[in-house]
Amino acid sequence: MRIGLIVVGAGRMGSIHAENIRRLGSAELVAIVDPDEGRARMLSERLHVPYYTDLGDAVKIHRDRVQGVVIASSTTAHLDNVRVAGDLGLNIFIEKPLAPSLDECREIVGIVRRRNILAQVGYQRRFDKGYQEIKRILDTKSLGRLFIAKFIARDPMPEPGVGIGKLYLGAIFDDMVTHEFDLVSWFFGYPPERVSAIASSLCLGGGDYDSALVSISYKDGLLVDIEVTRCSAYGYDLRLEILGSEGLAKLENVPENQVYIYSRGNTARLPKLPWFAERFREAYYREIESFVEAIARGEKPVPNEEDGLRACVLAEASKRSAINRMPIIISEILG
Amino acid sequence: MRIGLIVVGAGRMGSIHAENIRRLGSAELVAIVDPDEGRARMLSERLHVPYYTDLGDAVKIHRDRVQGVVIASSTTAHLDNVRVAGDLGLNIFIEKPLAPSLDECREIVGIVRRRNILAQVGYQRRFDKGYQEIKRILDTKSLGRLFIAKFIARDPMPEPGVGIGKLYLGAIFDDMVTHEFDLVSWFFGYPPERVSAIASSLCLGGGDYDSALVSISYKDGLLVDIEVTRCSAYGYDLRLEILGSEGLAKLENVPENQVYIYSRGNTARLPKLPWFAERFREAYYREIESFVEAIARGEKPVPNEEDGLRACVLAEASKRSAINRMPIIISEILG
Amino acid sequence: MRIGLIVVGAGRMGSIHAENIRRLGSAELVAIVDPDEGRARMLSERLHVPYYTDLGDAVKIHRDRVQGVVIASSTTAHLDNVRVAGDLGLNIFIEKPLAPSLDECREIVGIVRRRNILAQVGYQRRFDKGYQEIKRILDTKSLGRLFIAKFIARDPMPEPGVGIGKLYLGAIFDDMVTHEFDLVSWFFGYPPERVSAIASSLCLGGGDYDSALVSISYKDGLLVDIEVTRCSAYGYDLRLEILGSEGLAKLENVPENQVYIYSRGNTARLPKLPWFAERFREAYYREIESFVEAIARGEKPVPNEEDGLRACVLAEASKRSAINRMPIIISEILG
Amino acid sequence: MRIGLIVVGAGRMGSIHAENIRRLGSAELVAIVDPDEGRARMLSERLHVPYYTDLGDAVKIHRDRVQGVVIASSTTAHLDNVRVAGDLGLNIFIEKPLAPSLDECREIVGIVRRRNILAQVGYQRRFDKGYQEIKRILDTKSLGRLFIAKFIARDPMPEPGVGIGKLYLGAIFDDMVTHEFDLVSWFFGYPPERVSAIASSLCLGGGDYDSALVSISYKDGLLVDIEVTRCSAYGYDLRLEILGSEGLAKLENVPENQVYIYSRGNTARLPKLPWFAERFREAYYREIESFVEAIARGEKPVPNEEDGLRACVLAEASKRSAINRMPIIISEILG
């Protein structure tokens, strides 16, 4: 029997998830929900499934076929959607980050527990071959004792005049660095000891930082160095390296193809570094497949709401550190 | 309506094609045929389709649902299978090379023409993003006048004791270099002027060369340098570079992932260079998709029997050159 | 006429400088000085010049032939040697860092000014082709507005049992990061606004940190991310990248040669990454040549004592930040 | 005592050698000789040594100080200069190739033997760190049995209107491929069994081919694939790779520095690939140093006239093969 899913949010991520559900033999795309009716209708017409502007309505009508909700709405609407899904006892796949504040993240985790539903969070890098290989290397201890980890995440700079929407101060840590926060916990354990962040507004307006350095230290001395920026002129640049007592592991970029052109004047045309939708095309497919399998087996998915909460804590610490210009001791946030 | 296909040959390539047909919404896998009943049954059970040991039988039973035959039998059986398909007026997708001799290649082309069926040949590299980008670059003339083209094709050396079957002298040109021959015609036009080959048996027994250098020259001076070997200790290595008056285009290998480990003593563990089934996973899917679309539209596929014949001519020239140690003028083969 | 120089310090750096002076047609190596007589004698015998255990003695004897002193003694002896040279009105080339404390650095600058001598500091990277090309790129503004700079400096980890001597807490900032501090000032101007550092003892004992992350921010928003460690198992790794509004400039490692060996199991032997003496062989030659030219022309050398002092200030800020776990505002140190 | 040398030829290579002799503590540059008096005077003034237009005159005047002649005249004048040096019993360093014809090469070897002088040939790549590392790898047999060797040599294409002088048909094999011929003999032994060459005139006029493919086979099956061209739009590209039963060794290009700039549109500015004078700056120094040492010790230099003759034989075979479009059996040339 196929696992029936409703997708909430007909934007970029919602479309990706809806299409992948369509490709999955083990799942069925039951309906699209978006409060913006025009957007909902467009995606619905493209994929030939009904659409609704309200999640409750959609579930009422398709109750017996629905086992999960994929929440790809705006982050600010996550909590409301989780409440509705929780009330109805539906499992959830929720896009990262859980919520734009630590309090809301905690509330979401509370709902998932009380309602006893399954929850997976959209950290798709965990399903990418490269990141999985890094995790495997760490698990085998072949790097020895871990010394320094370095993450670079550079988003393509928007074209002049094209913003990325109005953001609050510190949103970059929730929206963008949340991926690195999840990787840090996944790779090195949780919680670390301290977080220190500095941030700047360099290429964008909109009320938030667009670039930041985050330093994280662990009790055993491991140092984590994260750089994020939305200001990359040359494309999406996503790398990491981990230094241990036995050597260094690096994850390099994955170009679109392997075609290089060399011309006069020492210039070259390199293959494009595709942005996230393309870079993680397979990972997005595999994370939904994994969610469907977890429902089918009745097992807790990974990464789940606990992982989501961990990233919320590190994001909160980073926000406080960047704004107050002070290092933050994680245990003080954990209380 | 879905295009019904029968796959002949339940070996490695037959399995790849059968699975891709299953993934295609536009096609239906009707049956598996292999004279080796055990092999046919195994694949049939895995994919839940009926199997036969004779193509004629299979077509008789499923006549109204079948529009094409995917011929992935041993190369020596290609001609027989084409005859059966031709007699029944079925379109064919035929693995490379068309046949192990120029005469048989010509006979296959004759059948396709007389029977007025559609034929596509399995040069899957034409459906790979990298090779397509190279073709696009050549079509835009951005390299200027073409001077030198260089192809490297190194197959992983079999484990000691594992042969690649009994082969006739020159089989390497039919079986392996056929890909480069097709690329040469696709990229630079056909026919070239001369072909010169030298070949050696270096790492394998089995009655054939396992390594060769082929030099091809065009009337306008373009020089083509092809190296092939079955003796690569470090994995599948497939590269090309094209030098023109304006610069150089290179197609590099596509590693499995982008994880690199650096250790003591200047050693590194590099990502695996996956062999053909993995390297061209997407291309194999797309070539069958393209064949199905050609049938649906009633249009001549590309690459087709003419392309297959061109590669047979270049293979014939190379065989004669390597064996007789003489350069061969192509026009003398064309007669 | 040749510029006569005395080298103080017969250790590793002193030997390098002494040999380069010998190679320079424009200079003359007059004497070697080292309080450790055995060490002094060994170098003296190798280079066929007299040796002394006291700088004052050496100068007295060779007074009319000496115009400068190359101070490559232990860092703690820098100030004393500068005093002697200053008293005698001799120009100085002084190894980095100026001194192990900000107070002593200031005293050295004071002596240089009062005595009106010429002083150059041993930041040899400024004479390396790669770093000079980066500087040139920055000067042409071709990267646009500068956003983020990233430095990686990883020294080879000593063999087990081999220490790097007894060090005080924070010595890594004086001894190792001083190079990056000089580059930061040279590339981006001085002073920056804030410095924040975290540090760990990971692979060495000896009373100091062996690894650190330093974050530096400028008033205009530029973020600088420095990673240093003495714990690299795979060799000397020295890289930088600078992101601006128009693109990214990277300086990669310079391997010993360009020979790569690929073997079974996806392993490779890469060319060695040579350590500093070899990596900067040419730069060490050119910095002494530049010092000699400055003396010959009577012009203030670059980098000079002011540059040395700037690095001392950034080192002091980093030490305070790492030890007290607080960001440091540079203007508070400058007073 | 210093070894006194006269340099014949005040062109590009003569200047390089003259300067390197000046840098060598063990040698003395006695005089410059060039029949073109203007050219001789220019170099002589730059280096502060006397000049002559005739080698005999120069030797007569400086007889007691001269022990060797560095012949960097035009290739067509090599034989005459060797005769003069031989008559005077002077050792010779002679630029590659020995001579533009196999007969003259043999005559030069005859003179060297009869006169019992020492002769070194200017195959400077043998003194390059990268090529030496390749040789070392081959000597250790770590690649196992050798299968295929691949050489790429692409000279920068002259600017439009700038020729490379009037050449005879096949000069490219004497002038350019001679380096690869020497490497082939050095690496793999001599003689090989067969040589086959095809050549084209693609970017230059001037009466010679400007591009060629040369295939060389050895009795044990080793295949050698050489590509040379004078038509590289993007710079000097000099690579090799050697495949053996245990793996692959590659020698990649050595860029001017390691600075890379990445900009919009997937474009990059790569470091320049320096042309030969810069690429082999150190090797040119070391080959003259080696010649001087050989004279000082009275030992036969390497590479010597025998090595030079081997390259002449392979060049002769290639010329015949390219012009007559036939493979050449080396033993037939050796007679």
PDB file of C-alpha atoms in Angstrom, chain A residues 62-147:
ATOM      1  CA  HIS A  62      -8.739  12.770   1.962  1.00  0.00           C
ATOM      2  CA  ARG A  63      -8.525  11.482   5.557  1.00  0.00           C
ATOM      3  CA  ASP A  64      -8.311   7.798   4.845  1.00  0.00           C
ATOM      4  CA  ARG A  65      -5.550   8.136   2.241  1.00  0.00           C
ATOM      5  CA  VAL A  66      -3.277  10.514   4.139  1.00  0.00           C
ATOM      6  CA  GLN A  67      -0.518   9.402   6.499  1.00  0.00           C
ATOM      7  CA  GLY A  68       1.826  12.293   6.417  1.00  0.00           C
ATOM      8  CA  VAL A  69       2.213  15.979   5.716  1.00  0.00           C
ATOM      9  CA  VAL A  70       5.246  17.499   4.055  1.00  0.00           C
ATOM     10  CA  ILE A  71       5.555  20.992   5.494  1.00  0.00           C
ATOM     11  CA  ALA A  72       7.354  23.265   3.065  1.00  0.00           C
ATOM     12  CA  SER A  73       5.526  26.445   3.937  1.00  0.00           C
ATOM     13  CA  SER A  74       7.285  29.631   4.992  1.00  0.00           C
ATOM     14  CA  THR A  75       9.289  28.984   8.141  1.00  0.00           C
ATOM     15  CA  THR A  76       7.066  31.305  10.164  1.00  0.00           C
ATOM     16  CA  ALA A  77       4.075  29.082   9.384  1.00  0.00           C
ATOM     17  CA  HIS A  78       5.787  25.859  10.434  1.00  0.00           C
ATOM     18  CA  LEU A  79       4.416  25.840  13.981  1.00  0.00           C
ATOM     19  CA  ASP A  80       0.812  26.341  12.875  1.00  0.00           C
ATOM     20  CA  ASN A  81       1.063  23.566  10.330  1.00  0.00           C
ATOM     21  CA  VAL A  82       2.647  21.228  12.849  1.00  0.00           C
ATOM     22  CA  ARG A  83      -0.251  21.983  15.246  1.00  0.00           C
ATOM     23  CA  VAL A  84      -2.819  21.026  12.626  1.00  0.00           C
ATOM     24  CA  ALA A  85      -0.939  17.873  11.624  1.00  0.00           C
ATOM     25  CA  GLY A  86      -0.408  16.970  15.281  1.00  0.00           C
ATOM     26  CA  ASP A  87      -4.094  17.414  16.118  1.00  0.00           C
ATOM     27  CA  LEU A  88      -4.912  15.013  13.307  1.00  0.00           C
ATOM     28  CA  GLY A  89      -2.193  12.554  14.314  1.00  0.00           C
ATOM     29  CA  LEU A  90      -0.391  12.881  10.979  1.00  0.00           C
ATOM     30  CA  ASN A  91       3.315  12.276  10.613  1.00  0.00           C
ATOM     31  CA  ILE A  92       5.323  15.218   9.401  1.00  0.00           C
ATOM     32  CA  PHE A  93       8.262  15.949   7.180  1.00  0.00           C
ATOM     33  CA  ILE A  94       9.232  19.499   7.989  1.00  0.00           C
ATOM     34  CA  GLU A  95      11.622  21.712   6.071  1.00  0.00           C
ATOM     35  CA  LYS A  96      14.617  23.169   7.857  1.00  0.00           C
ATOM     36  CA  PRO A  97      14.775  25.054  10.137  1.00  0.00           C
ATOM     37  CA  LEU A  98      12.098  23.824  12.499  1.00  0.00           C
ATOM     38  CA  ALA A  99      11.136  27.420  13.300  1.00  0.00           C
ATOM     39  CA  PRO A 100      12.616  30.926  13.360  1.00  0.00           C
ATOM     40  CA  SER A 101      12.977  31.002  17.162  1.00  0.00           C
ATOM     41  CA  LEU A 102      14.189  28.597  19.779  1.00  0.00           C
ATOM     42  CA  ASP A 103      10.886  28.822  21.673  1.00  0.00           C
ATOM     43  CA  GLU A 104       8.914  27.760  18.631  1.00  0.00           C
ATOM     44  CA  CYS A 105      11.386  24.959  17.898  1.00  0.00           C
ATOM     45  CA  ARG A 106      10.823  23.673  21.412  1.00  0.00           C
ATOM     46  CA  GLU A 107       7.059  23.905  20.989  1.00  0.00           C
ATOM     47  CA  ILE A 108       7.232  21.864  17.799  1.00  0.00           C
ATOM     48  CA  VAL A 109       9.277  19.194  19.524  1.00  0.00           C
ATOM     49  CA  GLY A 110       6.687  19.173  22.340  1.00  0.00           C
ATOM     50  CA  ILE A 111       3.822  18.647  19.893  1.00  0.00           C
ATOM     51  CA  VAL A 112       5.625  15.809  18.123  1.00  0.00           C
ATOM     52  CA  ARG A 113       6.188  14.074  21.451  1.00  0.00           C
ATOM     53  CA  ARG A 114       2.712  14.614  22.856  1.00  0.00           C
ATOM     54  CA  ARG A 115       0.999  13.557  19.652  1.00  0.00           C
ATOM     55  CA  ASN A 116       3.404  10.654  19.272  1.00  0.00           C
ATOM     56  CA  ILE A 117       3.815  11.276  15.558  1.00  0.00           C
ATOM     57  CA  LEU A 118       6.878  10.683  13.415  1.00  0.00           C
ATOM     58  CA  ALA A 119       8.808  13.743  12.351  1.00  0.00           C
ATOM     59  CA  GLN A 120      11.661  14.158   9.885  1.00  0.00           C
ATOM     60  CA  VAL A 121      13.502  17.414   9.255  1.00  0.00           C
ATOM     61  CA  GLY A 122      14.657  18.440   5.775  1.00  0.00           C
ATOM     62  CA  TYR A 123      18.443  18.299   6.241  1.00  0.00           C
ATOM     63  CA  GLN A 124      18.939  16.800   2.819  1.00  0.00           C
ATOM     64  CA  ARG A 125      22.726  16.850   2.938  1.00  0.00           C
ATOM     65  CA  ARG A 126      22.554  13.802   5.158  1.00  0.00           C
ATOM     66  CA  PHE A 127      21.291  11.957   2.074  1.00  0.00           C
ATOM     67  CA  ASP A 128      24.028  13.170  -0.258  1.00  0.00           C
ATOM     68  CA  LYS A 129      26.700  10.668  -1.288  1.00  0.00           C
ATOM     69  CA  GLY A 130      29.535  13.039  -0.428  1.00  0.00           C
ATOM     70  CA  TYR A 131      28.375  13.954   3.052  1.00  0.00           C
ATOM     71  CA  GLN A 132      27.548  10.319   3.749  1.00  0.00           C
ATOM     72  CA  GLU A 133      31.067   9.341   2.781  1.00  0.00           C
ATOM     73  CA  ILE A 134      32.453  11.948   5.174  1.00  0.00           C
ATOM     74  CA  LYS A 135      30.239  10.583   7.944  1.00  0.00           C
ATOM     75  CA  ARG A 136      31.424   7.068   7.156  1.00  0.00           C
ATOM     76  CA  ILE A 137      35.066   8.173   7.343  1.00  0.00           C
ATOM     77  CA  LEU A 138      34.441   9.780  10.731  1.00  0.00           C
ATOM     78  CA  ASP A 139      32.681   6.673  11.994  1.00  0.00           C
ATOM     79  CA  THR A 140      35.632   4.497  11.052  1.00  0.00           C
ATOM     80  CA  LYS A 141      37.920   6.808  13.077  1.00  0.00           C
ATOM     81  CA  SER A 142      40.369   6.717  10.197  1.00  0.00           C
ATOM     82  CA  LEU A 143      41.171  10.404  10.715  1.00  0.00           C
ATOM     83  CA  GLY A 144      42.220   9.689  14.300  1.00  0.00           C
ATOM     84  CA  ARG A 145      41.458  12.301  16.919  1.00  0.00           C
ATOM     85  CA  LEU A 146      39.603  15.247  15.404  1.00  0.00           C
ATOM     86  CA  PHE A 147      41.311  18.636  15.554  1.00  0.00           C
TER      87      PHE A 147
END
